[in-house]
Amino acid sequence: MNWRFNRIAVVGLGYIGLPTAAMFASRKIHVTGVDVSEHAVETINQGKIHIVEPDLDIAVHSAVSQGYLRATTTPEPADAFLIAVPTPFKGEDNEPDLSYVEAACRSIAPVLAPGNLVVLESTSPVGTTEKMSAWLAEARSDLSFPHQAGEASDIRVAHCPERVLPGKVMQELIHNARVIGGLTPACSDASLALYRLFVEGECVTTNARTAEMAKLTENAFRDVNIAFANELSLICDRLGINVWELIALANRHPRVNILQPGPGVGGHCIAVDPWFIVSSAPDLARLIRTTRKVNDGKPAWVLDQVEGAVSQWAETSGRDAAEATVACYGLAFKPDIDDLRESPALHIAKELEARLGGRLLVVEPNIDRLPASLGRCRLVAASDVVADVHVLLVDHREFKAMPAPSGIVVDTRGVWTGAGRTM
Ligand code: SAJ
């Protein structure tokens, strides 16, 4: 079948939706961006962006000024609708919260017309695409949907999970392979034609449930591998072995590729998505649940290390531990970005502030001002630090380029104490 997409609507203009909208617009397709935030809509319509991502500002500015991208708070008719809204978890049991997906479905339902395609891009638990089809059908009993009518449905529904790395979104959107899972083969075919408009990577079709699980599997795989490295770092510390040297040596084996330990796992994906697998098969997902606990437990271990370092300073200097000045290097959730959300480094700095009072310095070259939650710390340049204990939390390029500071060092990333580095 020959699919035509004259207008595409993207619902949710965040880290995934806005770059995707700009990408379609760059191929001279009319795109309507939909978001509940008036601020986001106004900013985008001025050709500006409300999030930080390299090269996105240029793409949005040119898409808006050439008239291919326009943002609104109310959905309008289109040929294809992409849903890219958050899918967080909630409650003590980390259950997936699909309320944003449901709200997005209910908002587009009134403008759907026969022949339309609806694609879910948000990372979602297995079964969400079927639920989405059911929510749409509930709102539009005059149309038929694939979970009821199969190949003959008026509306096509598919899942095509986003897989781009924050900081490299504009390149990865074009070049990464895409997994496309339709509720029927015709739904997959329509989505394939949609993504081929700008994706140069391989586009592979499957069913919706497999596509949902593929995305969760990718992030759970990375989580397991990081947990392995984090657990090794605890064991090596006890045994007096440099964990970074150990991993570099083990990785010389042709079939071993261990990731790097750190202060914990941050961001909005890897620390969240594995829980979606756990909640769908709690009795079977034993390794994946333990992985989450290992990675979530790392910040507490780092805090113990810092307290140990402060006691060591007090002992050797003959001073009171309460007089120690501690400097934290890095607050972001990973290197060379300014994103502090769900950052283990930020969590550690906040805890240290609470425990140490005012004598905490923070070096974070990617921000101009400390978040309000760190009201009693001082943001300083690395060259201005005078401290007794230095805590490296993020491997920003600036820290890699400088020598290890003198004093006691707690290095969670192996930047100053890693393989091949001397103290
Ligand atoms: N981390 C380590 N050690 C490592 C690698 C990462 O401690 O060796 C930490 C980072 O410091 C960070 C966290 O893990 O705190 C996550 O960072 P990341 O760079 O691994 O991943 P994200 O969360 O930025 O993006 C991931 C990507 N998934 C995979 O690489 C499998 C990305 O492709 C996904 O699109 C994204 O999640 C998403 O949106 O799901």
Coordinates of N, CA and C and ligand atoms in Angstrom, one line a residue, residues 123 162-166 172 215 218-219 222 226 259-262 264-267 269-270 273 333-335 344 413, ligand 1:
T123 N 8.6 4.7 26.2 CA 9.0 3.4 26.7 C 7.9 2.9 27.6
E162 N 11.5 4.9 21.3 CA 12.6 5.7 21.1 C 13.8 5.1 21.7
R163 N 15.0 5.2 21.1 CA 16.2 4.6 21.7 C 17.4 5.5 21.7
V164 N 17.2 6.8 21.6 CA 18.3 7.8 21.4 C 18.9 8.2 22.8
L165 N 20.2 8.5 22.7 CA 21.0 8.8 23.9 C 20.9 10.3 24.1
P166 N 20.5 10.8 25.3 CA 20.5 12.2 25.5 C 21.9 12.8 25.3
E172 N 21.5 10.3 16.6 CA 21.0 8.9 16.8 C 19.6 8.7 16.2
K215 N 12.7 -2.7 23.9 CA 13.2 -1.5 24.5 C 13.5 -1.7 26.0
E218 N 16.7 -3.6 26.4 CA 18.0 -2.9 26.1 C 18.4 -2.2 27.4
N219 N 17.5 -1.5 28.0 CA 17.9 -0.7 29.2 C 18.2 -1.6 30.4
R222 N 21.7 -2.9 30.1 CA 22.7 -2.0 30.5 C 22.7 -1.8 32.0
I226 N 25.9 -2.5 34.4 CA 26.5 -1.5 35.3 C 26.4 -2.0 36.8
L259 N 30.9 -2.8 31.8 CA 30.8 -1.4 31.9 C 31.5 -0.8 33.1
Q260 N 31.3 0.5 33.3 CA 32.1 1.2 34.4 C 31.3 1.4 35.7
P261 N 31.9 1.2 36.8 CA 31.2 1.6 38.1 C 31.1 3.1 38.2
G262 N 30.2 3.5 39.0 CA 30.0 4.9 39.3 C 29.3 5.1 40.6
G264 N 26.2 5.4 41.1 CA 24.8 4.9 41.0 C 24.3 5.2 39.6
V265 N 23.1 4.7 39.3 CA 22.6 4.9 38.0 C 21.5 6.0 38.0
G266 N 21.7 7.0 37.1 CA 20.7 8.1 37.1 C 20.0 8.2 35.8
G267 N 19.3 9.3 35.5 CA 18.6 9.5 34.3 C 17.2 9.0 34.5
C269 N 15.6 6.8 32.4 CA 15.3 5.6 31.6 C 15.8 4.3 32.3
I270 N 17.2 4.2 32.5 CA 17.7 3.0 32.9 C 17.4 2.7 34.4
D273 N 13.0 1.9 33.6 CA 12.5 0.8 32.7 C 12.6 -0.6 33.2
F333 N 23.8 13.8 35.8 CA 23.6 12.3 35.9 C 24.5 11.5 35.1
K334 N 25.2 12.2 34.2 CA 26.3 11.6 33.4 C 27.2 12.7 32.8
P335 N 28.4 12.3 32.2 CA 29.3 13.3 31.8 C 28.9 14.2 30.8
P344 N 22.4 10.5 40.7 CA 23.0 10.1 42.0 C 24.0 11.1 42.6
R413 N 34.5 7.4 39.9 CA 34.5 7.2 38.4 C 35.9 6.7 37.9
Ligands
SAJ1 N1 26.5 4.6 33.7 C1 27.4 4.0 34.6 N2 28.4 3.2 34.0 C2 28.5 3.0 32.7 C3 27.5 3.6 31.8 C4 26.5 4.4 32.4 O1 27.4 4.2 35.8 O2 29.4 2.3 32.2 C5 25.4 5.4 34.3 C6 25.5 6.9 33.8 O3 26.4 7.6 34.5 C7 24.1 7.3 34.1 C8 23.2 6.1 33.8 O4 24.2 5.0 33.9 O5 23.9 7.7 35.4 C9 22.5 6.1 32.5 O6 23.3 6.6 31.5 P1 23.5 6.0 30.0 O7 24.4 6.8 29.2 O8 23.8 4.5 30.1 O9 22.0 6.0 29.4 P2 20.8 7.1 29.3 O10 19.9 6.9 30.5 O11 21.3 8.5 29.1 O12 20.1 6.6 27.9 C10 19.6 5.2 27.9 C11 20.2 4.6 26.5 N3 20.0 3.2 26.6 C12 21.0 2.3 26.3 O13 22.1 2.7 26.0 C13 20.6 0.8 26.3 C14 19.5 5.2 25.4 O14 19.8 4.6 24.1 C15 17.9 5.1 25.5 O15 17.2 5.8 24.4 C16 17.6 5.9 26.8 O16 18.2 5.2 27.9 C17 16.1 5.9 26.9 O17 15.4 6.9 26.6 O18 15.5 4.8 27.3

